[in-house]
Amino acid sequence: MHDHSAVHEHAACCGNATDTLARAERLCAERDLQFTRLRRDVLEAVASEAKPLGAYDIAERLSGQGRRVAAVSVYRALDFLTENGLVHRIASRNAFVSCGHQHGDGAGLVFLICRTCGSIDETTSPEVDDQLDRTLAKAGFKPSSRILEVEGECGSCSGREPSP
Amino acid sequence: MHDHSAVHEHAACCGNATDTLARAERLCAERDLQFTRLRRDVLEAVASEAKPLGAYDIAERLSGQGRRVAAVSVYRALDFLTENGLVHRIASRNAFVSCGHQHGDGAGLVFLICRTCGSIDETTSPEVDDQLDRTLAKAGFKPSSRILEVEGECGSCSGREPSP
DNA sequence: TCTGGTGCTGATACACTGTAACATCGCATC
DNA sequence: GATGCGATGTTACAGTGTATCAGCACCAGA
């Protein structure tokens, strides 16, 4: 069903897809939102990859076997999922990853994008948030949302020799 | 030639376009690079707006009067300008702004994008950089580049009443 | 039960963003 | 002049995202 030959071996991978789905289901029940089949399938597709997926990739994965999922439907599902914090958009890649954490809604996320294996990790850093808030206040700027994405090499890949 | 009816009144605007061009000329001379007409025109277009411009916007502005500038040419010019730090790409908008500062090449920039007037300011913050480096080190991640973009309301706009 | 509204999905079309490939031009160098 | 190189022009196309309208399920209320 899905390719495991790649380099990544993140905890965030496949094993957690079911967790993510369960959490989503709970959250939607709490907020009285519909966790429909399409939304579930889109979330599952995203959650089963540590790499970010494009909307068209997702559409392709969900299509086949007599089912056709158009990209536009995927976008709508992704809008829903991002609004509810279940999925994050990676602006620098025009792609999406499932949210691995249960952070408070307001938490400032840092995305770590590995150039070598293509995987994405997310962290939070209150210290960075603090300093950033201070910087913004000094500039007289009232933030409402922010994007912080770092490209580089992840721990697993820098431990490994670069492939020849 | 260009619309001044808008809300913004940033110092970064129009008056500085000539400064930016002069700096670009100097920099290209130093590095033995060609500062061609197209590159100059693209930079001028970007520098004369505090708002980020899309590549197709730029192409449109440069076209007319018997001249036709295709978007692909604009992209090439933008590649050149971004590689040399004269222009920055705003990932969250798929758009470009001219670089207002003379920061060292490695400096971590923070882009402040105003939702109300659409203008973009840029700052740097060594403190944020410090904390971010620390966070990345803790995660075992070696950064090579990063994006930090904040959306919100700029000082001039939050002083002003919201338009009805 | 019927009816109307609301929210989700399907489908088509289209706009915007970005790249590939090849031809041409100008310029420096040999 | 011949050659090579970088920049630009041109066309075509791939990838990303939105607008719009139609159908469908489901629920509330008459």
Coordinates of C-alpha atoms (C1' of nucleotides) in Angstrom, one line a residue:
Chain A
M1 CA 0.0 0.0 0.0
H2 CA 2.7 2.4 0.8
D3 CA 6.4 2.6 0.3
H4 CA 8.7 2.0 3.2
S5 CA 12.0 1.8 1.3
A6 CA 12.7 5.4 2.0
V7 CA 15.2 6.7 4.5
H8 CA 12.9 8.0 7.1
E9 CA 12.1 6.2 10.3
H10 CA 10.2 8.9 12.1
A11 CA 7.9 8.0 14.9
A12 CA 5.5 10.3 13.2
C13 CA 5.1 7.8 10.5
C14 CA 2.5 5.3 9.7
G15 CA 2.0 3.8 13.1
N16 CA 0.6 7.1 14.2
A17 CA -1.9 7.5 11.4
T18 CA -4.5 5.6 13.4
D19 CA -3.8 7.7 16.4
T20 CA -4.2 10.8 14.3
L21 CA -7.5 9.6 12.9
A22 CA -8.8 8.7 16.4
R23 CA -7.9 12.1 17.7
A24 CA -9.6 13.8 14.7
E25 CA -12.7 11.8 15.3
R26 CA -12.8 12.9 18.9
L27 CA -12.1 16.5 18.1
C28 CA -14.9 16.6 15.5
A29 CA -17.3 15.0 17.9
E30 CA -16.4 17.6 20.5
R31 CA -16.9 20.5 18.2
D32 CA -19.9 19.1 16.5
L33 CA -18.2 18.9 13.1
Q34 CA -18.7 16.3 10.4
F35 CA -15.8 13.9 10.0
T36 CA -16.8 12.6 6.6
R37 CA -15.3 9.8 4.6
L38 CA -13.5 12.2 2.3
R39 CA -12.0 14.2 5.2
R40 CA -11.0 11.0 6.9
D41 CA -9.4 9.6 3.8
V42 CA -7.5 12.8 3.1
L43 CA -6.3 13.0 6.6
E44 CA -5.3 9.3 6.5
A45 CA -3.3 9.9 3.3
V46 CA -1.5 12.8 4.8
A47 CA -0.9 11.1 8.1
S48 CA 0.6 8.0 6.6
E49 CA 3.5 10.0 5.1
A50 CA 6.2 11.9 7.0
K51 CA 6.8 13.8 3.8
P52 CA 4.5 16.6 2.8
L53 CA 1.9 15.7 0.1
G54 CA 0.5 18.0 -2.5
A55 CA -3.2 18.2 -3.0
Y56 CA -2.9 16.5 -6.4
D57 CA -0.8 13.7 -4.9
I58 CA -3.6 13.1 -2.4
A59 CA -6.2 13.2 -5.1
E60 CA -4.3 10.6 -7.0
R61 CA -3.9 8.3 -4.0
L62 CA -7.6 8.4 -3.2
S63 CA -8.6 7.8 -6.8
G64 CA -8.7 4.5 -8.5
Q65 CA -10.9 1.4 -8.2
G66 CA -13.9 3.2 -9.6
R67 CA -13.5 6.2 -7.3
R68 CA -12.4 9.5 -8.6
V69 CA -11.5 12.2 -6.2
A70 CA -10.9 15.6 -7.8
A71 CA -8.3 17.9 -6.5
V72 CA -10.9 20.5 -5.7
S73 CA -12.5 18.1 -3.2
V74 CA -9.2 17.5 -1.7
Y75 CA -8.7 21.2 -1.2
R76 CA -12.0 21.5 0.5
A77 CA -11.1 18.7 2.9
L78 CA -7.7 20.2 3.5
D79 CA -9.3 23.6 4.3
F80 CA -11.4 21.9 6.9
L81 CA -8.5 20.0 8.3
T82 CA -6.2 22.9 8.5
E83 CA -8.9 25.1 10.1
N84 CA -9.2 22.6 12.8
G85 CA -5.5 22.1 13.3
L86 CA -5.3 18.5 12.1
V87 CA -3.2 19.3 9.1
H88 CA -0.6 22.0 8.5
R89 CA 0.3 23.7 5.2
I90 CA 4.0 23.9 4.4
A91 CA 4.1 27.2 2.5
S92 CA 7.6 26.7 1.1
R93 CA 6.5 23.5 -0.5
N94 CA 2.9 24.0 -1.4
A95 CA 2.2 20.8 0.5
F96 CA 0.5 19.5 3.6
V97 CA 1.5 17.4 6.6
S98 CA -0.6 16.0 9.4
C99 CA -0.2 17.5 12.7
G100 CA 1.6 15.2 15.0
H101 CA 1.1 17.0 18.3
Q102 CA -1.6 18.0 20.6
H103 CA -0.5 21.5 21.0
G104 CA -2.7 24.3 22.1
D105 CA -4.2 26.1 19.2
G106 CA -2.1 29.2 19.6
A107 CA 1.2 27.4 19.8
G108 CA 3.9 28.6 17.4
L109 CA 5.1 25.7 15.4
V110 CA 8.5 25.3 13.8
F111 CA 8.7 23.0 10.8
L112 CA 11.9 21.2 10.2
I113 CA 12.2 20.1 6.6
C114 CA 15.0 17.7 5.7
R115 CA 16.5 18.3 2.3
T116 CA 17.9 14.8 2.2
C117 CA 15.1 12.5 3.1
G118 CA 12.3 15.0 2.6
S119 CA 10.6 14.3 5.9
I120 CA 9.1 17.0 8.1
D121 CA 9.2 17.3 11.8
E122 CA 7.4 19.8 13.9
T123 CA 8.5 21.3 17.2
T124 CA 7.5 24.2 19.4
S125 CA 9.7 26.6 21.1
P126 CA 8.3 29.0 23.8
E127 CA 11.7 30.8 23.8
V128 CA 11.5 31.6 20.1
D129 CA 7.9 32.6 20.5
D130 CA 8.8 34.9 23.3
Q131 CA 11.6 36.6 21.4
L132 CA 9.5 36.9 18.4
D133 CA 6.7 38.5 20.3
R134 CA 9.1 41.0 21.7
T135 CA 10.5 41.8 18.3
L136 CA 7.0 42.3 16.9
A137 CA 6.0 44.5 19.8
K138 CA 9.0 46.6 19.2
A139 CA 8.0 47.0 15.6
G140 CA 4.5 47.9 16.6
F141 CA 3.1 44.9 14.7
K142 CA 0.2 42.9 16.0
P143 CA 0.6 39.3 14.8
S144 CA -2.3 37.1 14.0
S145 CA -0.5 34.1 12.5
R146 CA 2.9 33.1 11.5
I147 CA 5.0 30.7 9.5
L148 CA 8.3 29.4 10.5
E149 CA 9.9 26.8 8.3
V150 CA 13.5 25.6 8.4
E151 CA 15.2 23.7 5.7
G152 CA 18.3 21.6 6.4
E153 CA 19.4 18.2 7.4
C154 CA 17.6 16.2 10.0
G155 CA 19.4 14.2 12.7
S156 CA 19.0 10.8 11.1
C157 CA 20.3 12.0 7.8
S158 CA 23.4 13.9 9.2
G159 CA 24.3 10.8 11.1
R160 CA 24.3 8.8 7.9
E161 CA 26.8 9.1 5.1
P162 CA 25.5 11.0 2.2
S163 CA 24.5 8.7 -0.6
P164 CA 27.1 8.5 -3.4
Chain B
M1 CA 2.7 55.3 -13.5
H2 CA 1.9 54.0 -10.2
D3 CA -0.9 54.2 -7.8
H4 CA -0.5 56.2 -4.6
S5 CA -4.1 56.2 -3.4
A6 CA -3.4 53.2 -1.2
V7 CA -3.1 53.3 2.6
H8 CA 0.6 52.7 2.9
E9 CA 3.1 55.4 3.6
H10 CA 6.1 53.4 4.3
A11 CA 9.6 54.8 4.1
A12 CA 10.4 51.7 2.1
C13 CA 8.2 53.0 -0.7
C14 CA 9.1 54.7 -3.9
G15 CA 11.6 57.2 -2.7
N16 CA 13.9 54.3 -2.0
A17 CA 13.6 52.6 -5.3
T18 CA 16.4 54.7 -6.7
D19 CA 18.6 53.8 -3.6
T20 CA 17.8 50.2 -4.2
L21 CA 18.8 50.4 -7.8
A22 CA 22.0 52.2 -7.0
R23 CA 22.9 49.6 -4.4
A24 CA 22.2 46.8 -6.9
E25 CA 24.4 48.4 -9.5
R26 CA 27.2 48.7 -7.1
L27 CA 26.8 45.2 -5.9
C28 CA 26.8 43.8 -9.4
A29 CA 29.9 45.7 -10.3
E30 CA 31.7 44.3 -7.3
R31 CA 30.7 40.8 -8.0
D32 CA 31.3 41.1 -11.8
L33 CA 27.7 40.4 -12.6
Q34 CA 25.5 41.8 -15.4
F35 CA 22.9 44.3 -14.2
T36 CA 20.9 44.2 -17.4
R37 CA 18.0 46.3 -18.4
L38 CA 15.5 43.5 -17.7
R39 CA 16.9 42.9 -14.2
R40 CA 17.0 46.6 -13.5
D41 CA 13.4 47.0 -14.6
V42 CA 12.2 44.0 -12.6
L43 CA 14.0 45.3 -9.5
E44 CA 12.6 48.8 -10.1
A45 CA 9.1 47.4 -10.4
V46 CA 9.4 45.5 -7.2
A47 CA 11.2 48.2 -5.3
S48 CA 8.5 50.8 -6.2
E49 CA 5.9 48.9 -4.3
A50 CA 5.7 48.1 -0.6
K51 CA 3.3 45.4 -1.4
P52 CA 4.6 42.1 -2.7
L53 CA 4.3 41.6 -6.5
G54 CA 3.6 38.4 -8.3
A55 CA 5.8 37.5 -11.3
Y56 CA 2.9 38.0 -13.6
D57 CA 2.1 41.4 -12.1
I58 CA 5.6 42.4 -12.9
A59 CA 5.5 41.1 -16.4
E60 CA 2.3 43.1 -17.0
R61 CA 3.8 46.3 -15.6
L62 CA 6.9 45.9 -17.8
S63 CA 4.8 45.1 -20.9
G64 CA 3.1 47.6 -23.1
Q65 CA 4.3 50.3 -25.5
G66 CA 5.5 47.7 -28.0
R67 CA 7.5 45.8 -25.4
R68 CA 6.4 42.4 -24.3
V69 CA 8.0 40.8 -21.2
A70 CA 7.0 37.2 -20.7
A71 CA 6.6 35.9 -17.2
V72 CA 9.4 33.4 -17.7
S73 CA 11.8 36.2 -18.3
V74 CA 10.6 37.8 -15.1
Y75 CA 11.2 34.6 -13.2
R76 CA 14.8 34.4 -14.5
A77 CA 15.4 38.0 -13.4
L78 CA 13.9 37.3 -10.1
D79 CA 16.1 34.2 -9.6
F80 CA 19.1 36.4 -10.3
L81 CA 17.9 39.1 -7.9
T82 CA 17.0 36.7 -5.1
E83 CA 20.3 34.8 -5.4
N84 CA 22.0 38.1 -4.9
G85 CA 19.9 39.2 -2.0
L86 CA 18.3 42.1 -3.8
V87 CA 14.8 40.7 -3.7
H88 CA 13.1 38.3 -1.3
R89 CA 10.4 35.8 -2.0
I90 CA 7.4 35.7 0.3
A91 CA 6.5 32.1 0.4
S92 CA 3.1 32.6 1.9
R93 CA 2.1 34.8 -1.0
N94 CA 4.0 33.5 -3.9
A95 CA 5.2 37.0 -4.4
F96 CA 8.3 39.1 -4.2
V97 CA 9.5 42.2 -2.4
S98 CA 12.7 44.2 -2.8
C99 CA 15.2 44.0 0.0
G100 CA 15.2 47.2 2.0
H101 CA 18.2 46.5 4.1
Q102 CA 21.9 45.9 3.8
H103 CA 22.1 43.0 6.1
G104 CA 24.8 40.4 6.0
D105 CA 23.9 37.6 3.7
G106 CA 23.4 35.2 6.6
A107 CA 21.0 37.3 8.6
G108 CA 17.7 35.8 9.5
L109 CA 14.9 37.9 8.2
V110 CA 11.5 38.4 9.6
F111 CA 8.8 39.5 7.2
L112 CA 5.8 41.4 8.6
I113 CA 2.9 41.2 6.3
C114 CA 0.0 43.6 7.0
R115 CA -3.4 42.1 6.4
T116 CA -5.0 45.5 6.2
C117 CA -2.8 47.5 3.9
G118 CA -0.9 44.6 2.3
S119 CA 2.5 46.2 2.8
I120 CA 5.5 44.2 3.9
D121 CA 8.2 45.2 6.3
E122 CA 11.3 43.3 7.0
T123 CA 13.3 43.2 10.3
T124 CA 16.0 41.1 11.8
S125 CA 16.2 39.8 15.3
P126 CA 19.4 38.3 16.6
E127 CA 17.5 37.1 19.7
V128 CA 15.1 35.1 17.7
D129 CA 17.9 33.7 15.6
D130 CA 19.7 32.7 18.8
Q131 CA 16.8 30.9 20.3
L132 CA 15.9 29.3 17.0
D133 CA 19.5 28.0 16.6
R134 CA 19.3 26.6 20.1
T135 CA 16.0 24.9 19.4
L136 CA 17.3 23.4 16.2
A137 CA 20.5 22.2 17.9
K138 CA 18.4 20.5 20.6
A139 CA 16.5 18.7 17.8
G140 CA 19.7 17.7 16.1
F141 CA 18.7 19.6 13.0
K142 CA 21.3 21.4 10.9
P143 CA 19.6 24.4 9.2
S144 CA 20.6 25.7 5.9
S145 CA 17.8 28.2 5.3
R146 CA 14.7 29.4 6.9
I147 CA 11.5 31.3 6.3
L148 CA 9.8 33.4 9.0
E149 CA 6.8 35.3 7.9
V150 CA 4.2 36.9 10.2
E151 CA 0.8 38.1 9.2
G152 CA -1.1 40.7 11.2
E153 CA -1.6 44.4 11.4
C154 CA 1.1 46.9 11.0
G155 CA 1.6 49.9 13.2
S156 CA 0.1 52.5 10.8
C157 CA -3.0 50.4 10.3
S158 CA -3.7 49.6 13.9
G159 CA -3.5 53.3 14.7
R160 CA -6.1 54.0 12.1
E161 CA -9.8 53.0 12.4
P162 CA -10.7 50.0 10.4
S163 CA -12.5 51.1 7.2
P164 CA -16.3 50.6 7.4
Chain C
dT1 C1' -45.2 13.5 4.8
dC2 C1' -43.7 17.2 2.4
dT3 C1' -40.8 21.2 2.1
dG4 C1' -37.1 24.1 2.5
dG5 C1' -32.6 25.0 4.3
dT6 C1' -27.9 23.7 5.2
dG7 C1' -23.6 21.6 4.5
dC8 C1' -20.8 18.2 1.8
dT9 C1' -19.5 16.5 -2.6
dG10 C1' -19.0 16.1 -7.8
dA11 C1' -17.8 18.2 -11.9
dT12 C1' -16.3 21.6 -15.1
dA13 C1' -13.9 25.4 -16.1
dC14 C1' -10.6 28.7 -15.4
dA15 C1' -6.9 31.6 -13.2
dC16 C1' -2.5 31.8 -11.3
dT17 C1' 2.3 30.0 -10.5
dG18 C1' 6.3 28.0 -12.2
dT19 C1' 9.5 25.2 -15.4
dA20 C1' 11.4 22.9 -19.7
dA21 C1' 13.2 23.3 -24.1
dC22 C1' 14.9 25.5 -28.0
dA23 C1' 16.0 29.6 -30.9
dT24 C1' 18.2 34.0 -31.0
dC25 C1' 21.0 37.8 -29.9
dG26 C1' 25.0 40.4 -28.1
dC27 C1' 29.4 40.3 -26.6
dA28 C1' 34.0 38.9 -25.5
dT29 C1' 37.8 36.1 -26.9
dC30 C1' 40.6 33.6 -29.9
Chain D
dG1 C1' 35.4 35.7 -39.0
dA2 C1' 34.6 31.7 -35.8
dT3 C1' 33.5 30.2 -31.4
dG4 C1' 31.6 30.1 -26.9
dC5 C1' 28.9 32.0 -23.3
dG6 C1' 25.4 34.2 -20.9
dA7 C1' 21.0 36.7 -21.3
dT8 C1' 16.6 37.0 -23.4
dG9 C1' 12.5 35.7 -26.4
dT10 C1' 9.1 32.3 -27.4
dT11 C1' 6.2 28.4 -27.0
dA12 C1' 4.5 24.8 -24.6
dC13 C1' 3.3 22.6 -20.6
dA14 C1' 3.1 21.1 -15.6
dG15 C1' 1.5 22.2 -11.0
dT16 C1' -1.3 24.9 -7.7
dG17 C1' -5.5 26.9 -6.4
dT18 C1' -10.3 29.0 -6.9
dA19 C1' -15.1 30.0 -8.8
dT20 C1' -19.4 28.2 -10.0
dC21 C1' -23.1 25.4 -10.4
dA22 C1' -25.5 21.1 -9.8
dG23 C1' -26.8 17.1 -7.0
dC24 C1' -27.3 14.7 -2.7
dA25 C1' -28.0 13.7 2.3
dC26 C1' -29.8 15.1 6.3
dC27 C1' -32.3 17.8 9.6
dA28 C1' -36.0 21.0 11.2
dG29 C1' -40.4 22.7 10.9
dA30 C1' -45.0 23.2 8.8

